[in-house]
Structures are given as structure tokens and as C-alpha cells.
Amino acid sequence: MFSKILIANRGEIAVRIIKTARRMGIKTVVVYSEADADSMAVEMADEAVFIGGAPASESYLVADKIVDAVRQTGAQAVHPGFGFLSENAGFARRLAAEGIVFIGPNPKAIEAMGDKIESKKFAARAGVSTVPGHVGEIDDTAHAIKISEEIGYPVMIKASAGGGGKGIRVAWNRRDVEEGFPAVRAEAKASFGDDRIFIEKFIESPRHVEIQVLGDKHGNVVHLFERECSIQRRNQKVVEEAPSPLLDEATRKAMGDQAVALAKAVGYDSAGTVEFVAGQDRSFFFLEMNTRLQVEHPVTELITGVDLVEQMIRVAAGEALPFAQGDLKINGWAMESRIYAEDPYRGFLPSIGRLVRYSPPPEGDMPGGTITRNDAGVREGDEISMFYDPMISKLSTWGPTRDAAIDAMGRALEDFHIEGLGQNIPFLAAVMDQDRFRSGKLSTNYIKDEFPDGFQGLPPTDAQRDLIEAVAIYMQTLQAHRVARFGDEPREDWVVVAGAHRRRVSAMMTPDGLVVRNGGPELKLSRVGWRPGQAQFRGSLNGSDFTVTVKPAAEGFVIRHRATTLHVLVLSPRSAELHEKLPPKKAADTSKMVLSPMPGLVVSIDVAQGQEVKTGEVVAVLEAMKMQNILRAERDGVVKAVSVKAGDSVAADEVLVEFA
Ligand code: ADP
Ligand code: ADP
Ligand code: MG
């Protein structure tokens, strides 16, 4: 076994690999760029080597620098994680030539599977069912149209070297091909330096199901069952689970057998993933093979009890797999949510910045027999930078059943608190709370189907309204008690105004907590863990634990439970009467303005008066906290006025640009 390995990656996956290496008694070295000097991975590793500038092209993608770092530290092997050099056959060859072990598959297997056209040909020869289409390069737009018409619309135009959801486009007709073919080709050239394109049938409303395989250097290959990753946005995975609610035993076996056959045919000797698209009728077709550890590997680890990173290290060191196919079993169900630095309320625009607050849920065994796991590479105060993937962490839960895993995920998301940047936790919570998700009727169109107009949060259920109101009354009562010291009586009758909803309630503080009567069954709010000023309010309502986030507003409180946010006023009956007579306060309409999110210096204004702007286009660049922040249009529109110019200093919430 190795005594020291180097991790050629960063962030959560570097931390993930360090944890297993440490448990195996292997010393770790990480490499780091300028942006990661102060990172958690650097702090955790036994040694760290600086390899260059923040852009990956100056650091994590430079094979020479990785090899130098290996030489300098005497590491015997390199784990590439995912992304960066993980699927680069040249890098694997280079290490071999230098006598360094690559903790991944052999270069021939990477080469054969790294390219979508080649891997599709290979898969077809190995007896794997592939998506109908043209397995070969396409020369030009005329050729693309001819092929598309042979296959029959809709088709998918794909970059052979594509990855991470890039270099893919659906074409529903000839015009789409005329437009899409050159576009995909240009994107492929720019992103992958390789403009080979192919076209296959677009499977409508499919599901993404993939098989985890694991091979060793002695010709053994097993699979560790499937993961379903159908909850996607722009062809990128957001929620993954294992096993798949779609598969029955026969399909699971057929898919597993095909994946193993393909892995054996390429001499696969590490962890890898064979991806399929599947119809609702359980027909399935090969998409691609990823010759690396997959982002969503934790769900497989949770249902099989196998540490995939450990197995990758062991087989790279020459050990034989310690189990055969028959030894592997699915135990329970696991879910993973990718927590991204993006603002779901604003069209999922990227929202990088500093994690002013970062408080993940507790990990490990939970009451009720579930497990929570959070794979992260950040701590409070760290920055999610523009240079790398905007993932903050991967939150996974395990339960004996799918429902239990979903419930555990809902609770874990409630307990996850982040401030300082936009994040998709409320959106993930919404998915967990949807009946369709719970019923397992998934498809890669799920997000488009369920949130056709984007995400605005979910309306409260009756139970959520009860919960949020009880919390508001509790907070108001504490305030009233503080006032009571100055001679007032603590009040017990309230009028609660939550959104457009208003009702009378009576509430009483008891030694165990707060008892609320609102006309329905009595509510008991107990075991409260909250002090004034805290943003997270934990408690138990009629015996069920919950966490909500609370924020004082100019009047009342803003309280969020999962995907639901309510502005709540708790008023004495007398002030409620007065309040009703007041004209409702209108907040200024800022929906047509681009405001400065923080104080800073305007670097550029990228639009002019009268210009038509599309969602996502750059409106202005603002420098703040030594970082350039790109402000994008949140909707299509025409610029009515530009209020500032490059070089101006602006305050938070200052209007920069106004739309008509
Ligand atoms: P696929 O869907 O094909 O499995 P994934 O979404 O699972 O692809 O993840 C692979 C992608 O993860 C890479 O192509 C890259 O964009 C991104 N990535 C690379 N390095 C890291 C990292 N250190 N942390 C998080 N994501 C990364
Ligand atoms: P990447 O390398 O970017 O992961 P994939 O080939 O794995 O590219 O495709 C990414 C996603 O795009 C899949 O998970 C699936 O949702 C969708 N997709 C790819 N090919 C097809 C197809 N032929 N029909 C329908 N959906 C597809
Ligand atoms: Mg893929």
C-alpha cells in the first residue's frame, strides 16, 4: 500500500479523498492555486504544494506542475478527483512514464471511453444498447441536416468531447439544426479544444440512470447498482438518488450486466460510471462512460457500505477486489442534493461570494435511524470563487426507505444555514416536498415541468402556517416580556397577520414552551433553541422537530420554513385595529432596476439607454471586496436609463440601471 498520495484537485473532493486516505494511514499532499491558499483541503492535508494562479489553466490543469509536486514530496500515487485532469489519458500516461501510479483507470480505457463517438462505437460492439443515431463525425451543416432527417426529429447535437452538460443542444426541426450545429461546434471548440460533433435521437422526457462499476487489475469487474440523476437543470444534475425508483430487478440486472460487459471489454480497472438514458417504459440506452469518480458517488456508498475512494486506492496499488458481485446488496435508500451558489429566486443566476454564515446540519446517525452526510470543502468565512465550480457542498441522507431518505433530506435542508450569497436550499427543499418527487415519477424535464416560470418559493401548507405563526408569536412574546419589565402585562391575545391571511389566536407561555390556540387543534411549541438575534430557530411543534430561519423586518418578522417564506405581524387586538385602518405600505417597485448589491466601484456599465437586453446578459461589473462582481439582467427588457458610469463609487442598493 502507498504511504503517501497526492491529490490533484481542490474543494470538497480533495477533502473527501483526504478523509479516506487518513483512515487508511496514508499521508496526503494537496496542490493548491492562489485562490485556495487558505482552503480547508490545504489545512487538512499533511503537506500542500503551491502550483500557480487561480485560473485552472495556470494550476490544476498543468500536468508539469503536478508532476513536480509529486517529485518534491515523494508521493507514490496521484488521485485526480473529478474534473480537471481526471479524464485526461495523456496525464495518466505521463504519470506512468514517470513511475507514478495514477489512481484511476489505465490510459487506454480513458481514451476509449473519454470520447463520446468512440465510446458509443465501442459500446455497440460490446452488446450495449445505444441511442439510435449516427455514430461518427459530422462534417458540416448540410451533413448535419441530412443525418438529422434520417434519424427523425427531435435529435440531439452533441460534442464528442463534451462534459458537464456543455456542448449539447436539442433540435426539433431543420432550422434548429442550421442554428444549433455551428453553435455546438463553436462551443465545443472553445470549451474542449475539439470540435467533433455527432447527432443522435433525442429521447423525450427520459430519465437518467447510471451504473457504478468497479474493476481491478486482475480482470475482475463488479457493479454497485444504479443511481438515478433525473433532476437536472440545463443537463446538469441537481438531485441524485440510489437506487432508482424506476428500475425493477430485471432491468437492474440487465443494465448492470451491460455496464460490466462494457467495462470488461475496455479492460476497466478502477471506479467508473456507465450512464444511460431510460424511457418511462424502462427501455434504456447508453449515453457515455465517465472514467473517474463521479460527483454523486456518496449515494452509492450509503446504500452499499463500500468506500469507493478506498477501493480506487486499493486497486491502483494492485490489490484484487475484496468482493464478488454476489456479495453486494442494496441496503435502504440514499438521496443527494447539490448545494450551489446560485439564486433560485432570480432565475438561478450564479451568486458567488463569501460564506458570511455557513452552518451545515449535524452529520452522522440521526434519531429515527437515518444518516446525514455533508461533503464540503468550505468553512464559514470562505469564498466561493468565480474560478471554479460553484458547488458549496453535497448533502446526502440515508434511510431504510425512499420516504425516510426524503424526510431526512427535508430536515437536513431545514438545518442548513448559509448567508452571504444566494444558494439553492429553498429550491431543493421544494423538490423534496413535492408529491410528484415523492411518487418517484421523475424525468429530466422535471424542473421545467414543475417550475415553468422559475422558482418563487411554495405557498404555505396549513401545517406550515401554524408552525411559522407559532414561532412568530414566541418571538413576539419574548419581546413583550422584555417590555413587561417596564410595567406592562404580557399579552395573551394576538392578531396574527401572515401575508394576506389574518386570524385571532391566544397564546400562553408555560414552563415547557408556548401553547397556541388558533381555532384548530392546540399547538405546543417546545424545546426551543433560539435566542434573540439568532437567524436559526429550532424547536419542536407537537413533538416534531423543525428549524426555520428568522429575520426581523421593519414590522414583524420574515420567517422561512423550507421553500415557504412568510412575513408575519403579531399584533395586540388594539394595534391590529389601528393597523387595519392604515393604508398598506407599498414597497418601492425595484423589479425593473438593477441595484448595486453592495458598496463598490463601478468597473463598467455594459449596456446603453435604449438597448434591448436578454436575461443573463451582463449589465454592469462592480468591484467590491477586491472582487469583480458581474451583474446580469434578471429578465428581458429595454434599458430606460443608466444612472452611473465606470469609475463611480456606489452604495448598497443604489440604482445602476433602470429598465422600461
Ligand atoms: P457528470 O454529470 O457527467 O457526472 P458531474 O456533474 O458529475 O458530471 O461532474 C463533473 C464535473 O464536476 C466536471 O466536469 C467539472 O465541471 C466539475 N468539477 C471539477 N472539479 C470539481 C471540484 N473540485 N468540485 C466540484 N466540481 C468539480
Ligand atoms: P455530459 O458529458 O455533459 O454529462 P451526457 O451525454 O451525459 O453529457 O448528457 C447529459 C444529459 O443530457 C443527460 O443526463 C440527459 O439528461 C441529457 N441527454 C443526453 N443525451 C440525450 C438524448 N439522446 N436524449 C435525451 N436526453 C439526453
Ligand atoms: Mg454525463
XYZ file of C-alpha atoms and ligand atoms in Angstrom:
715
model
C 0.000 0.000 0.000
C 1.114 3.562 -0.677
C 2.440 5.589 2.229
C 1.822 8.965 0.598
C -0.512 10.111 -2.194
C -1.017 13.447 -3.910
C -4.473 14.828 -4.676
C -4.554 16.786 -7.915
C -7.790 18.588 -7.124
C -9.412 21.056 -4.769
C -12.537 21.719 -2.762
C -14.887 19.075 -1.452
C -13.448 16.194 -3.442
C -9.920 16.872 -2.161
C -11.296 16.856 1.395
C -13.268 13.672 0.653
C -10.133 11.863 -0.544
C -8.040 13.101 2.408
C -10.596 11.623 4.833
C -10.326 8.112 3.387
C -6.536 8.260 2.986
C -6.178 9.334 6.585
C -8.342 6.439 7.764
C -6.125 4.071 5.733
C -2.971 5.524 7.330
C -1.812 7.120 4.063
C -0.210 10.580 4.175
C -1.706 13.182 1.829
C -0.350 16.028 -0.268
C -2.647 18.563 -1.926
C -1.723 21.033 -4.605
C -3.321 24.471 -4.475
C -3.724 27.598 -6.550
C -3.538 31.203 -5.414
C -7.281 31.183 -4.771
C -7.062 28.127 -2.495
C -4.049 29.007 -0.301
C -6.264 29.224 2.767
C -8.608 26.360 1.906
C -9.910 23.543 4.083
C -8.146 20.940 1.897
C -4.806 22.703 2.432
C -5.473 22.865 6.151
C -6.358 19.163 6.370
C -3.639 17.651 4.189
C -0.290 16.613 5.657
C 1.516 18.674 3.029
C 0.481 21.285 0.481
C 2.275 22.488 -2.622
C 1.539 25.813 -4.321
C 1.150 25.353 -8.088
C 0.146 28.710 -9.543
C -2.536 31.210 -10.419
C -6.229 30.909 -9.717
C -7.350 30.039 -13.286
C -7.244 26.233 -13.611
C -5.221 26.620 -16.807
C -2.379 28.012 -14.664
C -2.622 25.437 -11.885
C -4.916 22.404 -11.627
C -4.736 21.682 -15.359
C -0.932 21.899 -15.683
C 0.438 18.339 -15.664
C 4.068 19.531 -15.322
C 3.288 21.305 -12.080
C 1.515 18.265 -10.648
C 4.448 16.017 -11.569
C 6.900 18.493 -9.961
C 4.824 18.482 -6.788
C 4.901 14.674 -6.718
C 8.702 14.706 -7.124
C 9.116 17.344 -4.453
C 7.046 15.488 -1.849
C 7.884 11.876 -2.686
C 4.236 10.873 -3.184
C 3.824 7.468 -4.873
C 0.432 7.966 -6.470
C -1.962 10.689 -7.676
C -5.723 10.803 -7.168
C -7.214 13.195 -9.745
C -10.699 13.564 -8.197
C -13.167 14.657 -10.891
C -12.976 17.415 -13.459
C -9.536 18.899 -14.216
C -7.097 16.137 -15.287
C -9.224 13.209 -14.155
C -10.207 12.040 -17.639
C -7.035 13.040 -19.404
C -5.341 9.959 -20.874
C -2.189 11.983 -21.637
C -1.835 12.842 -17.962
C -2.293 9.204 -16.916
C 0.374 8.162 -19.472
C 2.725 10.881 -18.335
C 2.485 9.705 -14.714
C 3.109 6.106 -15.769
C 6.204 7.197 -17.693
C 7.472 8.937 -14.568
C 6.852 5.857 -12.420
C 3.953 7.446 -10.545
C 0.725 5.491 -10.046
C -2.482 7.087 -11.360
C -5.395 6.321 -9.029
C -7.848 5.757 -11.844
C -8.230 3.532 -14.870
C -5.468 2.715 -17.363
C -4.923 5.287 -20.131
C -6.291 3.003 -22.855
C -9.626 2.731 -21.078
C -9.748 6.508 -20.544
C -9.024 7.049 -24.200
C -11.580 4.539 -25.433
C -14.337 5.922 -23.184
C -13.327 9.594 -22.964
C -14.668 10.365 -26.349
C -18.409 10.062 -26.937
C -18.183 8.947 -30.573
C -15.525 6.322 -29.902
C -17.183 5.074 -26.731
C -20.510 4.711 -28.486
C -18.911 2.589 -31.198
C -17.161 0.542 -28.565
C -20.335 0.089 -26.539
C -22.309 -1.045 -29.569
C -19.642 -3.704 -30.283
C -19.796 -4.858 -26.632
C -23.535 -5.509 -26.978
C -24.691 -2.431 -25.097
C -27.875 -0.734 -26.313
C -27.011 2.726 -27.596
C -29.167 5.741 -28.506
C -30.159 5.449 -32.169
C -28.205 7.897 -34.232
C -25.201 8.500 -36.367
C -22.089 7.076 -34.771
C -19.495 9.189 -36.482
C -18.268 12.698 -37.064
C -20.408 15.223 -38.907
C -18.653 17.425 -41.458
C -20.884 20.452 -41.920
C -24.383 21.850 -41.522
C -25.671 20.205 -44.713
C -24.419 16.836 -43.470
C -25.965 17.540 -40.051
C -29.366 18.202 -41.648
C -29.184 15.051 -43.757
C -28.306 12.914 -40.700
C -30.974 14.582 -38.533
C -33.627 13.870 -41.156
C -32.544 10.253 -41.395
C -32.749 9.847 -37.612
C -36.024 11.827 -37.388
C -36.640 14.870 -35.182
C -36.126 15.644 -32.384
C -32.404 14.983 -32.327
C -29.581 15.910 -30.007
C -26.449 17.567 -31.354
C -23.505 16.669 -29.165
C -19.828 17.479 -28.871
C -17.830 14.258 -28.848
C -15.501 15.698 -26.201
C -18.370 17.282 -24.210
C -18.893 17.064 -20.474
C -20.574 18.738 -17.531
C -23.715 19.391 -19.590
C -21.808 21.568 -22.074
C -21.774 21.104 -25.824
C -25.275 19.664 -26.091
C -28.311 21.006 -27.926
C -31.729 19.674 -28.893
C -33.022 20.283 -32.408
C -36.752 19.939 -33.093
C -36.556 20.837 -36.767
C -34.299 21.769 -39.654
C -33.953 25.387 -38.511
C -32.731 24.272 -35.087
C -30.028 22.199 -36.782
C -28.999 25.083 -39.027
C -28.600 27.219 -35.936
C -27.516 24.581 -33.441
C -24.832 22.723 -35.356
C -22.454 25.699 -35.760
C -23.257 26.835 -32.203
C -22.398 23.476 -30.612
C -19.315 23.234 -32.794
C -18.109 26.675 -31.658
C -18.824 25.880 -28.018
C -17.019 22.548 -28.295
C -14.009 24.227 -29.862
C -13.923 26.904 -27.153
C -14.590 24.634 -24.158
C -12.830 21.414 -25.120
C -10.470 22.394 -27.944
C -12.117 19.676 -30.036
C -14.949 20.428 -32.463
C -16.026 16.927 -33.486
C -19.819 16.676 -33.382
C -22.261 13.800 -33.658
C -26.041 13.553 -33.667
C -28.375 11.083 -32.003
C -32.079 10.708 -31.375
C -33.382 12.910 -28.569
C -35.260 10.696 -26.151
C -38.212 12.773 -24.920
C -38.898 13.071 -21.230
C -36.280 10.448 -20.371
C -34.714 9.511 -17.076
C -31.012 9.464 -16.332
C -29.940 6.201 -14.733
C -26.295 5.256 -14.351
C -24.403 2.206 -13.151
C -21.388 2.414 -10.846
C -18.731 -0.073 -11.887
C -15.522 -1.068 -10.150
C -12.700 -3.107 -11.630
C -9.253 -4.221 -10.524
C -6.012 -5.080 -12.337
C -6.796 -8.796 -12.227
C -9.695 -8.721 -14.642
C -12.464 -8.571 -12.018
C -15.310 -6.146 -12.590
C -18.440 -5.696 -10.488
C -21.194 -3.098 -10.464
C -22.533 -1.356 -7.400
C -26.050 -0.901 -8.751
C -27.563 2.282 -10.092
C -28.090 5.930 -9.287
C -30.889 7.988 -10.752
C -29.978 11.591 -11.624
C -33.074 12.794 -13.472
C -33.489 16.037 -11.530
C -31.388 18.220 -13.797
C -31.185 21.850 -14.814
C -29.649 22.520 -18.213
C -28.455 18.903 -18.457
C -26.654 19.210 -15.130
C -27.527 17.089 -12.138
C -29.084 18.705 -9.079
C -30.586 15.830 -7.057
C -29.397 12.220 -7.260
C -30.512 9.070 -5.537
C -29.757 5.383 -5.230
C -31.305 3.048 -6.054
C -33.588 4.312 -8.862
C -37.353 4.287 -8.278
C -37.734 3.344 -11.965
C -35.903 0.030 -12.036
C -37.272 -3.397 -11.310
C -34.963 -6.329 -10.593
C -34.866 -7.485 -14.215
C -33.932 -4.053 -15.596
C -31.383 -3.526 -12.833
C -29.747 -6.809 -13.756
C -29.817 -6.104 -17.499
C -28.323 -2.645 -17.063
C -25.728 -3.877 -14.570
C -24.737 -6.733 -16.869
C -24.306 -4.399 -19.852
C -22.233 -1.962 -17.817
C -19.971 -4.759 -16.597
C -19.675 -6.167 -20.129
C -18.591 -2.759 -21.413
C -16.113 -2.270 -18.556
C -14.640 -5.718 -19.183
C -14.405 -5.039 -22.909
C -12.246 -1.939 -22.287
C -10.158 -3.598 -19.573
C -11.525 -1.237 -16.967
C -9.572 -1.295 -13.696
C -10.909 1.405 -11.352
C -14.172 3.092 -10.363
C -16.228 4.360 -13.287
C -19.788 5.121 -14.300
C -21.792 3.952 -17.281
C -24.560 6.483 -17.986
C -27.861 5.589 -19.664
C -30.986 7.471 -20.662
C -34.062 5.428 -19.872
C -37.643 5.654 -21.067
C -40.561 5.574 -18.622
C -41.135 2.053 -20.018
C -37.669 1.060 -18.685
C -36.100 0.831 -22.124
C -32.550 2.167 -21.792
C -29.737 3.404 -23.995
C -26.040 4.020 -23.355
C -25.016 7.705 -23.169
C -21.372 7.763 -22.135
C -18.931 6.335 -19.641
C -17.249 8.591 -17.106
C -13.827 7.149 -16.340
C -13.484 8.680 -12.895
C -15.077 9.007 -9.509
C -18.489 10.603 -10.001
C -19.660 13.680 -8.106
C -22.693 11.768 -6.820
C -20.742 8.707 -5.567
C -21.837 9.231 -1.909
C -25.327 7.809 -2.551
C -23.795 4.563 -3.778
C -21.527 4.430 -0.736
C -24.524 4.927 1.531
C -26.549 2.024 0.087
C -23.671 -0.433 -0.354
C -21.368 0.392 2.565
C -18.416 0.419 0.129
C -15.940 3.325 0.306
C -15.288 3.937 -3.394
C -12.225 6.113 -2.815
C -10.687 3.367 -0.678
C -11.355 0.786 -3.396
C -9.839 3.063 -6.045
C -6.685 3.401 -3.954
C -6.521 -0.343 -3.243
C -6.965 -1.469 -6.841
C -4.459 1.165 -8.008
C -1.964 -0.410 -5.579
C -2.631 -3.774 -7.225
C -4.996 -5.360 -4.725
C -7.817 -7.554 -6.003
C -11.421 -6.548 -5.303
C -12.428 -7.895 -1.880
C -15.930 -8.832 -3.037
C -17.687 -10.525 -5.935
C -20.986 -9.427 -7.480
C -22.966 -11.790 -5.269
C -21.538 -10.201 -2.111
C -23.031 -6.804 -2.942
C -26.509 -5.792 -1.831
C -28.637 -2.677 -1.832
C -29.415 -1.544 1.685
C -32.060 1.175 2.074
C -32.200 4.372 0.042
C -29.959 7.449 -0.308
C -30.513 10.999 -1.625
C -28.020 13.688 -2.544
C -28.691 17.395 -3.044
C -26.120 19.613 -4.684
C -25.998 22.904 -2.803
C -24.962 25.531 -5.353
C -24.048 29.200 -5.056
C -26.905 30.374 -7.260
C -30.034 32.371 -6.615
C -33.127 30.261 -7.329
C -35.401 33.305 -6.913
C -33.548 35.125 -9.701
C -33.521 32.573 -12.475
C -30.726 30.574 -10.786
C -28.165 33.234 -11.653
C -24.724 32.448 -10.280
C -24.254 34.094 -6.907
C -20.669 33.690 -5.841
C -19.166 35.449 -2.855
C -18.243 34.937 0.758
C -19.926 32.460 3.097
C -20.604 35.021 5.803
C -22.516 32.304 7.681
C -22.049 28.615 6.967
C -23.700 26.214 9.342
C -24.349 22.727 7.926
C -26.669 20.240 9.654
C -25.188 17.760 12.119
C -23.712 14.685 10.407
C -23.882 11.003 11.295
C -26.653 8.891 12.806
C -29.897 10.780 13.337
C -32.834 9.979 15.614
C -35.225 7.745 13.683
C -32.438 5.643 12.217
C -31.403 7.841 9.299
C -27.920 9.112 8.367
C -26.821 12.584 7.250
C -23.581 13.226 5.388
C -22.289 16.547 4.100
C -19.365 16.545 1.665
C -17.915 20.037 1.712
C -14.601 21.761 1.230
C -15.526 25.087 2.757
C -15.819 26.659 6.183
C -17.587 29.764 7.442
C -15.801 32.814 6.053
C -14.528 31.034 2.922
C -15.246 32.323 -0.525
C -16.975 30.544 -3.394
C -14.848 31.958 -6.159
C -15.609 32.616 -9.790
C -12.697 30.423 -10.878
C -14.180 27.014 -10.122
C -17.378 25.019 -9.907
C -19.944 26.981 -7.826
C -20.884 23.978 -5.712
C -20.893 24.724 -1.964
C -21.462 21.187 -0.729
C -23.192 17.880 -1.372
C -25.764 16.992 1.235
C -26.682 13.288 1.410
C -29.104 11.361 3.561
C -29.795 7.672 4.023
C -32.938 5.969 5.286
C -34.310 2.443 5.300
C -36.879 3.505 2.660
C -37.085 6.177 -0.034
C -39.654 8.121 2.005
C -37.378 8.051 5.046
C -34.416 9.310 2.973
C -36.571 12.146 1.550
C -37.844 13.096 5.019
C -34.281 13.105 6.324
C -33.192 15.319 3.417
C -36.020 17.756 4.118
C -34.944 18.026 7.745
C -31.244 18.327 6.869
C -32.020 21.128 4.380
C -34.015 22.945 7.098
C -30.987 22.748 9.322
C -28.536 24.060 6.717
C -27.929 27.760 7.146
C -25.964 29.895 4.710
C -25.699 33.683 4.476
C -23.636 35.940 2.273
C -24.555 34.584 -1.121
C -27.539 33.154 -2.941
C -27.972 29.394 -2.573
C -30.488 26.852 -3.788
C -31.502 25.292 -0.442
C -35.141 26.564 -0.580
C -35.408 25.166 -4.110
C -34.068 21.753 -3.078
C -36.497 21.752 -0.153
C -39.347 22.482 -2.584
C -38.416 19.429 -4.656
C -38.337 17.224 -1.534
C -41.816 18.481 -0.582
C -43.458 17.841 -3.954
C -45.864 14.925 -4.288
C -44.544 14.159 -7.753
C -40.983 13.813 -6.470
C -42.164 11.632 -3.621
C -44.108 9.423 -6.019
C -40.884 8.822 -7.975
C -42.337 9.957 -11.340
C -39.118 11.637 -12.428
C -37.796 12.832 -15.768
C -35.033 15.116 -16.927
C -37.823 17.641 -17.668
C -38.918 17.600 -14.035
C -37.695 21.094 -13.170
C -39.054 22.577 -16.408
C -42.416 20.839 -15.869
C -42.804 21.733 -12.205
C -41.342 25.242 -12.243
C -42.243 26.542 -15.710
C -41.992 30.176 -14.598
C -38.929 29.717 -12.459
C -38.895 29.403 -8.697
C -40.761 31.794 -6.425
C -40.984 29.593 -3.353
C -44.029 27.490 -2.432
C -47.233 28.719 -0.722
C -47.532 27.533 2.886
C -49.447 24.408 3.766
C -51.802 24.746 6.750
C -49.241 22.987 8.930
C -46.506 25.381 7.812
C -48.718 28.374 8.528
C -49.374 27.062 12.051
C -45.668 26.479 12.557
C -44.494 29.851 11.249
C -47.153 31.730 13.238
C -46.265 29.893 16.436
C -42.617 30.851 16.002
C -43.568 34.485 15.373
C -45.775 34.558 18.489
C -42.945 33.051 20.519
C -40.547 35.754 19.383
C -43.105 38.498 19.922
C -43.886 37.168 23.408
C -40.219 37.338 24.368
C -40.225 40.938 23.209
C -43.420 41.683 25.131
C -41.924 40.130 28.253
C -38.932 42.378 27.921
C -41.284 45.323 27.760
C -43.267 43.896 30.664
C -40.356 44.569 32.980
C -41.189 48.212 32.498
C -44.675 47.763 33.833
C -46.760 46.282 31.001
C -48.630 42.981 31.185
C -47.537 40.136 28.906
C -50.266 39.788 26.332
C -52.025 36.567 25.517
C -54.461 37.552 22.798
C -52.990 38.302 19.429
C -53.990 39.030 15.891
C -51.556 37.352 13.538
C -51.200 38.746 10.041
C -49.259 36.460 7.729
C -49.258 37.532 4.111
C -52.906 38.152 3.158
C -54.090 35.889 5.951
C -55.216 37.240 9.332
C -56.557 35.447 12.411
C -57.041 35.819 16.159
C -55.079 33.476 18.370
C -54.490 33.107 22.048
C -51.124 32.017 23.335
C -49.639 31.252 26.703
C -46.052 30.790 27.804
C -45.692 27.762 30.065
C -42.545 26.307 31.647
C -42.368 23.834 28.691
C -42.804 26.404 25.950
C -45.645 28.110 24.160
C -49.222 26.833 23.823
C -51.159 28.362 20.917
C -54.902 28.131 20.209
C -55.898 29.337 16.748
C -59.234 27.564 16.305
C -57.719 24.257 15.215
C -56.107 21.650 17.450
C -53.926 23.112 20.210
C -50.303 23.704 19.177
C -47.428 23.109 21.579
C -44.141 24.751 20.721
C -41.459 23.265 22.928
C -37.724 22.565 23.199
C -36.964 25.924 21.656
C -33.316 26.571 20.872
C -33.238 30.231 19.968
C -32.082 33.472 21.447
C -32.944 36.940 20.129
C -30.528 37.825 17.342
C -30.052 34.256 16.070
C -31.049 33.510 12.476
C -31.946 29.863 13.035
C -34.857 28.968 15.278
C -35.018 25.302 16.312
C -37.883 23.757 18.167
C -40.493 21.069 18.261
C -44.140 21.585 17.311
C -46.461 18.959 18.799
C -43.481 16.645 19.012
C -41.975 17.141 15.515
C -38.605 18.842 15.360
C -38.156 21.697 12.937
C -35.789 24.506 12.077
C -36.822 27.799 10.478
C -34.801 30.864 9.580
C -36.000 34.093 11.121
C -35.247 37.692 10.285
C -36.697 40.752 11.989
C -38.365 43.093 9.478
C -39.230 46.777 9.811
C -42.572 45.477 11.098
C -42.793 41.901 12.342
C -40.645 39.009 11.142
C -39.747 37.247 7.918
C -39.732 33.508 8.544
C -38.720 30.757 6.123
C -39.555 27.106 6.533
C -38.142 25.029 3.677
C -39.465 26.569 0.445
C -42.015 28.817 2.143
C -41.367 32.356 3.302
C -43.939 34.431 5.185
C -43.880 37.951 6.510
C -45.680 37.751 9.863
C -47.009 40.502 12.116
C -48.058 39.630 15.654
C -50.269 42.453 16.914
C -52.294 43.180 20.004
C -56.025 43.366 19.127
C -55.874 47.127 19.613
C -52.918 47.709 17.308
C -54.464 45.300 14.819
C -57.499 47.608 14.617
C -55.302 50.602 14.014
C -53.187 48.653 11.589
C -56.228 47.814 9.524
C -57.039 51.496 9.114
C -53.546 52.312 7.867
C -53.061 52.289 4.146
C -50.910 49.261 3.310
C -47.267 50.246 2.999
C -46.113 49.884 -0.531
C -42.556 48.818 -1.056
C -40.866 50.707 -3.876
C -41.041 48.674 -7.083
C -37.446 47.762 -7.786
C -38.246 44.866 -10.102
C -37.253 46.924 -13.129
C -33.993 48.170 -11.687
C -30.549 46.743 -11.368
C -29.352 47.720 -7.892
C -25.853 47.596 -6.546
C -25.812 44.521 -4.268
C -23.076 46.052 -2.093
C -20.970 49.185 -1.826
C -18.289 49.213 -4.508
C -16.674 50.753 -7.524
C -18.287 50.574 -10.966
C -15.794 48.912 -13.311
C -18.013 49.055 -16.364
C -21.577 49.610 -17.490
C -22.139 47.206 -20.329
C -25.493 48.484 -21.622
C -26.709 51.790 -23.022
C -30.028 53.597 -22.934
C -32.483 52.132 -25.438
C -30.602 48.835 -25.699
C -32.509 45.558 -25.719
C -31.168 43.152 -23.109
C -31.837 39.433 -22.630
C -31.967 37.533 -19.321
C -28.483 36.674 -18.140
C -26.689 39.328 -20.179
C -24.070 41.382 -18.371
C -25.402 44.768 -17.296
C -22.532 46.045 -15.194
C -19.359 44.964 -13.441
C -18.832 46.118 -9.891
C -15.650 45.801 -7.886
C -16.218 45.192 -4.202
C -14.208 43.398 -1.531
C -11.352 43.034 -4.053
C -13.614 41.010 -6.312
C -15.236 41.760 -9.605
C -18.949 41.080 -9.423
C -20.820 40.621 -12.655
C -24.394 41.911 -12.510
C -26.711 40.300 -15.022
C -30.184 41.116 -16.287
C -32.821 39.101 -14.432
C -35.318 39.377 -17.262
C -35.567 40.502 -20.856
C -36.118 44.223 -21.329
C -35.123 47.550 -22.814
C -32.812 49.900 -20.927
C -34.653 53.092 -19.918
C -31.898 54.863 -18.021
C -28.321 54.389 -16.887
C -27.635 56.251 -13.651
C -23.910 55.691 -13.108
C -20.736 55.345 -15.121
C -17.449 53.482 -14.877
C -15.330 54.847 -12.046
C -18.278 55.883 -9.855
C -18.473 54.704 -6.259
C -21.893 53.336 -5.388
C -23.687 52.473 -2.165
C -25.563 49.247 -1.487
C -28.992 49.289 -3.201
C -28.101 52.268 -5.354
C -29.886 52.165 -8.724
C -27.422 51.450 -11.524
C -29.657 50.771 -14.488
C -33.399 51.031 -14.971
C -35.474 49.039 -17.457
C -38.586 50.328 -19.209
P -21.414 14.117 -14.924
O -22.815 14.613 -14.844
O -21.010 13.768 -16.301
O -21.070 13.088 -13.914
P -20.740 15.807 -12.938
O -21.750 16.897 -12.878
O -20.938 14.617 -12.064
O -20.589 15.333 -14.441
O -19.356 16.405 -12.529
C -18.234 16.539 -13.313
C -17.897 17.984 -13.313
O -17.597 18.465 -11.994
C -16.666 18.314 -14.050
O -16.814 18.246 -15.417
C -16.392 19.723 -13.545
O -17.110 20.703 -14.219
C -16.896 19.685 -12.118
N -15.779 19.732 -11.156
C -14.483 19.637 -11.410
N -13.736 19.723 -10.329
C -14.586 19.893 -9.322
C -14.429 20.048 -7.919
N -13.249 20.035 -7.339
N -15.514 20.200 -7.173
C -16.726 20.190 -7.750
N -16.927 20.038 -9.061
C -15.879 19.902 -9.846
P -22.226 15.138 -20.237
O -20.898 14.618 -20.668
O -22.315 16.614 -20.325
O -22.621 14.578 -18.912
P -24.247 13.368 -21.390
O -24.149 12.702 -22.709
O -24.027 12.508 -20.208
O -23.248 14.610 -21.359
O -25.669 14.071 -21.289
C -26.025 14.905 -20.225
C -27.534 14.892 -20.015
O -28.216 15.288 -21.213
C -28.093 13.524 -19.701
O -28.047 13.268 -18.316
C -29.513 13.624 -20.220
O -30.328 14.303 -19.290
C -29.378 14.508 -21.417
N -29.234 13.721 -22.667
C -28.087 13.363 -23.274
N -28.320 12.671 -24.400
C -29.650 12.585 -24.533
C -30.531 12.015 -25.505
N -30.069 11.394 -26.592
N -31.856 12.133 -25.319
C -32.329 12.776 -24.235
N -31.576 13.340 -23.297
C -30.248 13.256 -23.431
Mg -22.923 12.659 -18.464
